[in-house]
Amino acid sequence: MAQNNIESTLHENRHFPPSESFCKNSALNHKKLDALYVKASEDYEAFWGDLAKQELDWIKPFSKTLDDSNAPFYKWFADGELNVSYNCLDRQLKDNANKTAIIFEGEPGDIQHITYQVLYEKVCVFANALKKQGIKKGDRVIIYMPMVTEAVVAMQACARIGAIHSVVFGGFSAEALKDRVEDTQAKLVITADGGHRGGKIIPLKNTADQALSKGCKSVETVIVFQRCNNDINMQDGRDIWWHDAEQEQSAECEPEPMNASDPLFLLYTSGSTGKPKGIQHSSAGYLLNAINTMRWVFDIQEKDVFWCTADVGWVTGHTYVAYGPLAVGATMIIYEGVPTVPDAGRFWDVCARHHVTIFYTAPTAIRALMKAGDEIPQRYDLSHLRLLGTVGEPINPEAWMWYHRVIGQERCPIVDTWWQTETGAHMIAPVPAVTVTKPGSCTRALPGIDAAVVNEQGEALGPNQGGFLVIRKPWPAMIQTIWGDDQRYKDTYWPYFDGKYYLAGDSARIDEEGYFWIMGRIDDVLNVSGHRLGTMEIESALVAHESVAEAAVVGKPHEVKGESVFAYVVLKGERPEGGVDEDMTNELRAWVAEQIGPIAKPDEIRYSDNLPKTRSGKIMRRLLRAIAKGEEITQDTSTLENEGILLQLQGKA
Ligand code: WTA
């Protein structure tokens, strides 16, 4: 089993009770929360079953809450039928047709307000367009879009007709896109001519063309949304403009009745070994946890303006952009670009102009904006904010304090939310009017979520002992399987503890007050700017270069990105003089960017004659990690073929 005896180096004792001003108007108080915990512990199934009846509109009610007969392939609300898009849109029309669903702001500054009625019509028209292109229930559709309203329209339209979408982050390369198209065997790709990002146009359609030219035989149609008017090629018989595909399509489209456990989407995530995993999510269970966490953790209310800054290419952009906010009838912001265009005040400017009340972002963004100084946010009126959130990686207490003081003006609680692509929705997070927060802790498991920290035997550990973070009972929004690979699903998430506990892959500790502190990944996944990157994938990309013989990649703590990518490379030819070769380094960085995406580019590359391996031939990553950090070496290095390599790895020879 992976790491044992995980030591914690973080000691943080500050406590922050929720402000009075926040509590006054919050929907979930102490008493109600306690009642939820009591109910969940007394009758777990009734707890989730009642919530599913309250929160979801069913076409056909379910008769059984949890089917665990084929664990770990759990089925929630198994014989029920519903439609996710109906639950997000149609049911808002009765009272909220003219309420704003989406406030869109493009990076160049264009703004649109879209009501629930208009969004409903857009989704129906596009759903009919998809049908016209031959898309049916169960077909896979790849969405490779910029962060525009139409990305959400495309996702909702798929949900409406029962097609399974798989969104690929717009920053991913042709290679990564191709892999996902091939793994899903998608029939249709939805993309855009381009998207605005960082003051540039990201040429999505060109990249999609490259991907499709490398195989992807399953793809029959490409629908292209016109966003940037940049020059692109349209391939006859395959490519069609979004606006042409919509011609003559009706603004009504009957929602397809879906079984509760029919897949809603696939989202690919990196593992430590092998190719990315297509995480498969259900319809009903997924949506239920999206909804109840909107209420419990975000305290969402009628008048809120909710802004989750995540791109729809990540799970956060699925649950808290495309589905959760709509399913509760909220108003939300979609912003196309980066936080630093035209300057590091953009996020605060958007918050001020659109009167954002709930703001949810990643620690990496907070750290970057913190670096720009207090003076920038102080230029903007942030008085509408009432709640702040973070997700994606542990937030260091210093960044938490800055967020609290400068952005939240000591008035807004901070919800540090722990969850994963696989969990579908928040699992461990504060309930803002109740939980006393501590900087750097995601606090406690939500009602109905049985999270624990255990040792190799599955025994719960005592206070502050680091161990494996597990979930001991199934929950509605849990991963269903890895697309096309049930065995890998079992091996990855249920390998120990008799297959009874879900293994999150994170190490954690619980303090004496019952608060969870996430310590990192137990496998070799990097977390760069909140994006999980498999070391194996980056290594494979490096090794795919003609000059590279071997490569090992580790994470090195980075002030802004969380972790940076540090690569050790063995070249096929001679090791460069003194281990330095800037041309080769630049070439390899560009190569990795092309193979995986710019986010995976090694920040540093060190050349050596060999890599340190264990007797069984496994790369000694812990040693390499220590070297990357410049730490003293305490590991046994006697198995090294050549002790001189150590100096090379350290950059000293
Ligand atoms: C990490 C993102 C500490 C963790 C929703 C997890 C966190 C991985 C937190 C999942 C948090 C996410 N505190 N660590 N609040 N949130 N993580 O699949 O290592 O992109 O396993 O899902 O990010 O990343 P993923």
XYZ file of C-alpha atoms in Angstrom, residues 210-586:
377
model
C -5.870 18.189 -35.765
C -7.327 15.751 -33.261
C -9.821 14.380 -35.756
C -7.175 14.010 -38.458
C -5.368 11.531 -36.206
C -8.130 8.957 -36.146
C -11.433 9.413 -34.318
C -13.352 7.375 -36.895
C -16.497 7.418 -34.764
C -17.081 11.151 -35.330
C -19.679 11.914 -38.008
C -20.489 15.529 -37.255
C -18.789 18.616 -35.839
C -20.969 21.529 -34.735
C -19.093 24.839 -34.584
C -20.233 27.776 -32.497
C -19.131 31.143 -33.847
C -17.533 33.105 -31.056
C -14.420 34.899 -32.297
C -14.850 35.107 -36.071
C -11.306 33.843 -36.524
C -10.453 32.001 -39.729
C -11.198 28.309 -39.669
C -11.758 25.478 -42.107
C -15.155 23.853 -42.398
C -15.007 20.328 -43.746
C -17.787 19.546 -46.195
C -20.169 16.860 -45.056
C -18.781 16.827 -41.515
C -18.794 20.367 -40.117
C -21.822 22.548 -39.566
C -22.177 25.950 -37.922
C -24.171 26.021 -34.701
C -26.497 28.710 -36.104
C -27.131 26.621 -39.231
C -27.763 23.474 -37.222
C -30.419 25.404 -35.286
C -32.287 26.562 -38.392
C -35.980 25.715 -38.261
C -35.672 23.836 -34.994
C -38.570 24.153 -32.594
C -38.165 25.815 -29.183
C -39.883 22.877 -27.598
C -38.273 19.538 -27.039
C -39.905 16.876 -24.929
C -37.422 15.757 -22.250
C -36.351 12.126 -22.650
C -37.382 9.945 -19.673
C -34.138 8.605 -18.207
C -33.540 5.898 -15.693
C -32.082 7.284 -12.450
C -28.796 5.512 -13.104
C -28.480 6.194 -16.817
C -25.175 8.012 -17.274
C -25.421 11.800 -17.475
C -21.805 12.443 -18.370
C -18.237 11.199 -18.557
C -15.413 13.378 -17.364
C -11.803 12.324 -17.803
C -9.366 12.643 -14.965
C -5.713 11.749 -14.638
C -4.474 8.798 -12.662
C -0.986 7.945 -11.553
C -0.654 5.226 -14.140
C -2.104 4.545 -17.527
C -4.475 6.577 -19.605
C -6.977 9.086 -18.198
C -10.071 7.571 -16.605
C -13.546 8.355 -17.912
C -15.407 9.000 -14.672
C -19.047 8.073 -15.227
C -21.810 9.886 -13.373
C -25.476 9.046 -12.969
C -28.501 11.226 -13.587
C -30.561 11.278 -10.380
C -27.986 10.722 -7.633
C -25.594 13.194 -9.193
C -28.207 15.907 -9.473
C -29.487 15.328 -5.940
C -26.088 16.003 -4.358
C -25.528 18.970 -6.662
C -28.780 20.437 -5.348
C -28.416 19.697 -1.672
C -24.853 21.050 -1.534
C -26.036 24.249 -3.277
C -28.341 24.610 -0.287
C -26.239 23.317 2.601
C -22.812 24.643 1.664
C -23.632 27.657 -0.513
C -26.814 28.591 1.361
C -28.269 29.534 -2.024
C -31.271 31.863 -1.867
C -33.716 33.572 -4.181
C -31.785 36.833 -4.566
C -28.264 35.487 -4.722
C -25.895 36.076 -7.594
C -23.705 32.996 -7.597
C -20.324 32.831 -9.260
C -18.261 29.686 -9.517
C -15.205 30.607 -11.585
C -14.416 27.055 -12.719
C -14.350 26.139 -16.392
C -16.941 23.583 -17.511
C -13.995 21.382 -18.489
C -13.580 20.432 -14.809
C -16.024 18.776 -12.460
C -16.499 21.991 -10.504
C -17.826 23.583 -13.682
C -20.232 20.671 -14.115
C -21.736 20.585 -10.650
C -21.581 24.279 -9.768
C -22.036 25.894 -13.187
C -23.902 23.622 -15.573
C -26.232 21.795 -13.172
C -26.409 22.802 -9.498
C -27.227 26.523 -9.801
C -29.889 25.932 -12.481
C -31.507 23.064 -10.606
C -32.137 25.410 -7.671
C -33.273 28.288 -9.903
C -30.345 30.575 -9.068
C -28.804 33.459 -10.988
C -25.190 32.777 -11.891
C -22.233 34.387 -13.614
C -20.337 32.817 -16.480
C -17.075 34.593 -17.250
C -15.114 33.575 -20.299
C -11.561 34.630 -19.594
C -8.679 34.675 -17.154
C -8.586 36.636 -13.863
C -5.755 38.886 -15.008
C -7.178 40.508 -18.166
C -7.043 43.478 -18.429
C -5.468 43.343 -14.951
C -5.600 41.443 -11.665
C -8.762 43.335 -10.726
C -10.995 41.565 -13.254
C -12.636 39.118 -10.832
C -13.352 41.889 -8.313
C -14.642 44.128 -11.070
C -17.062 41.402 -12.193
C -18.150 40.849 -8.565
C -18.774 44.565 -8.073
C -20.602 45.250 -11.347
C -22.880 42.229 -11.181
C -23.437 42.343 -7.413
C -22.070 38.859 -6.838
C -23.100 37.520 -3.425
C -21.454 34.069 -3.442
C -17.990 33.639 -4.937
C -16.291 30.265 -5.384
C -12.781 29.828 -6.751
C -9.549 27.859 -6.385
C -6.646 28.484 -4.010
C -4.330 28.898 -6.997
C -6.389 31.893 -8.194
C -6.488 33.315 -4.681
C -2.711 33.044 -4.360
C -2.138 34.680 -7.736
C -4.506 37.554 -6.949
C -3.039 37.936 -3.481
C 0.376 38.452 -5.068
C -1.036 41.414 -6.982
C -1.575 43.226 -3.671
C -4.435 44.445 -1.445
C -4.760 47.702 -3.262
C -6.368 46.165 -6.373
C -9.427 44.559 -4.730
C -9.800 47.636 -2.529
C -10.657 49.640 -5.641
C -13.909 47.703 -6.048
C -17.170 47.595 -4.131
C -17.246 44.077 -2.732
C -20.025 44.811 -0.265
C -22.535 42.488 -1.951
C -20.421 39.424 -1.206
C -21.778 37.350 1.652
C -20.085 33.979 1.196
C -16.754 32.815 -0.226
C -15.638 29.340 -1.212
C -12.549 27.440 -2.319
C -11.934 24.094 -3.972
C -9.300 22.040 -5.724
C -6.417 21.735 -3.316
C -5.551 22.527 0.269
C -5.576 26.282 0.837
C -2.612 27.489 2.803
C -3.651 29.439 5.886
C -1.944 32.589 4.659
C -4.050 32.694 1.502
C -7.147 31.830 3.536
C -6.492 34.817 5.826
C -6.045 37.140 2.877
C -9.280 35.917 1.286
C -11.063 36.392 4.603
C -9.644 39.831 5.346
C -9.341 41.554 1.976
C -12.090 39.938 -0.097
C -14.562 38.863 2.573
C -13.853 41.916 4.706
C -14.150 39.651 7.750
C -17.875 39.427 7.126
C -18.103 36.479 4.733
C -17.649 32.907 5.925
C -15.275 30.829 3.808
C -16.371 27.360 2.749
C -13.317 25.224 1.974
C -14.923 22.340 0.095
C -13.252 18.957 -0.241
C -14.513 16.734 -3.026
C -13.371 15.089 -6.267
C -14.420 14.422 -9.844
C -15.427 10.993 -8.559
C -17.542 12.221 -5.654
C -19.682 14.453 -7.887
C -20.368 17.069 -5.222
C -19.036 18.504 -1.949
C -18.323 15.855 0.690
C -16.433 17.588 3.479
C -17.234 21.266 3.875
C -18.506 23.832 6.345
C -22.171 24.709 6.679
C -21.588 28.434 6.693
C -24.022 29.668 9.372
C -23.052 26.890 11.734
C -19.459 25.750 11.327
C -16.652 27.581 13.085
C -13.960 27.585 10.402
C -10.198 27.138 10.731
C -7.862 28.353 7.968
C -6.719 25.369 5.915
C -9.300 22.852 7.107
C -12.290 21.733 5.051
C -13.927 21.077 8.447
C -16.516 18.262 8.709
C -18.269 15.731 6.532
C -21.731 16.801 5.384
C -24.854 14.974 6.604
C -25.087 11.529 5.015
C -21.380 11.428 4.135
C -19.451 8.901 6.205
C -15.875 10.153 5.781
C -13.053 8.768 7.922
C -9.272 8.580 8.135
C -8.041 5.007 8.491
C -4.868 2.942 8.526
C -3.996 -0.013 6.274
C -6.365 -2.251 8.203
C -9.257 0.143 7.748
C -9.262 1.113 11.423
C -10.184 4.687 12.196
C -7.145 6.629 13.412
C -6.904 8.848 16.454
C -6.661 12.625 16.457
C -4.013 14.100 14.169
C -2.768 10.770 12.875
C -2.282 10.935 9.138
C -3.832 8.154 7.080
C -6.072 7.302 4.170
C -9.176 9.331 3.558
C -12.078 6.963 2.877
C -15.851 7.141 2.558
C -17.463 4.232 4.367
C -20.960 4.353 2.887
C -22.106 4.941 -0.683
C -23.649 8.335 -1.484
C -25.942 9.384 -4.332
C -23.499 11.393 -6.523
C -20.742 8.798 -6.360
C -18.866 7.667 -9.470
C -20.671 4.771 -11.149
C -17.689 3.249 -12.882
C -14.799 4.073 -15.189
C -16.193 4.167 -18.717
C -15.547 0.839 -20.351
C -13.397 -0.487 -17.530
C -15.288 -1.870 -14.532
C -12.218 -3.705 -13.308
C -10.132 -0.556 -13.189
C -12.938 1.118 -11.214
C -12.750 -1.642 -8.611
C -8.962 -1.689 -8.528
C -8.635 2.073 -8.226
C -11.289 2.973 -5.694
C -12.065 -0.208 -3.767
C -8.717 -2.016 -3.540
C -8.533 -2.419 0.243
C -10.806 -2.797 3.253
C -12.658 -5.756 1.678
C -13.903 -3.448 -1.045
C -16.242 -1.766 1.447
C -14.688 1.685 1.721
C -14.224 4.126 -1.114
C -10.538 5.087 -1.280
C -10.277 8.768 -2.146
C -6.542 8.662 -2.832
C -5.847 11.569 -0.473
C -4.042 11.461 2.823
C -5.632 13.350 5.690
C -5.854 13.729 9.427
C -8.704 14.601 11.753
C -7.887 16.954 14.608
C -9.095 16.751 18.203
C -12.191 18.776 17.290
C -13.147 16.404 14.486
C -11.971 18.678 11.668
C -10.476 17.185 8.511
C -7.140 18.414 7.172
C -6.222 17.179 3.709
C -2.513 16.497 3.384
C -2.072 15.536 -0.257
C -2.374 12.667 -2.688
C -1.218 9.201 -1.737
C -0.448 8.339 -5.338
C 1.707 10.263 -7.736
C -0.776 12.708 -9.111
C 0.322 16.316 -9.315
C -1.990 19.148 -8.473
C -0.904 22.084 -10.627
C -3.066 25.170 -10.227
C -5.880 22.958 -9.012
C -5.594 20.609 -12.004
C -4.755 17.009 -11.376
C -2.038 15.772 -13.639
C -0.717 12.274 -13.702
C 3.053 12.111 -13.456
C 2.886 9.063 -15.681
C 1.220 10.973 -18.456
C 3.832 13.703 -18.451
C 6.578 11.107 -18.290
C 5.042 9.241 -21.185
C 4.875 12.436 -23.192
C 8.542 13.185 -22.483
C 9.613 9.697 -23.386
C 7.667 9.939 -26.620
C 10.197 12.589 -27.750
C 12.848 11.141 -30.021
C 15.769 12.342 -27.888
C 14.485 11.111 -24.546
C 15.307 7.721 -23.082
C 13.712 7.984 -19.687
C 11.932 10.515 -17.560
C 10.610 10.908 -14.050
C 8.296 13.696 -13.016
C 7.610 14.914 -9.512
C 5.805 17.843 -7.980
C 7.667 20.639 -6.293
C 5.774 23.009 -3.985
C 5.054 26.267 -5.786
C 3.851 29.483 -4.221
C 1.145 30.193 -6.790
C 0.398 26.965 -8.601
C 0.412 24.701 -5.556
C 2.773 22.360 -7.282
C 5.073 22.867 -10.238
C 6.198 20.159 -12.619
C 9.803 19.065 -12.069
C 11.232 16.587 -14.577
C 14.344 14.452 -14.515
C 15.322 13.384 -17.999
C 17.797 10.856 -19.357
C 18.647 11.653 -22.962
C 19.384 9.006 -25.552
C 22.699 10.550 -26.473
C 25.292 12.123 -24.221
C 24.240 13.994 -21.128
C 24.682 17.723 -21.862
C 27.738 19.464 -20.372
C 27.042 20.218 -16.705
C 23.473 18.983 -17.116
C 22.337 22.158 -18.863
C 20.842 22.365 -22.342
C 18.482 25.260 -22.745
C 17.520 24.470 -26.311
C 16.570 20.929 -25.427
C 14.664 22.143 -22.375
C 12.656 24.594 -24.457
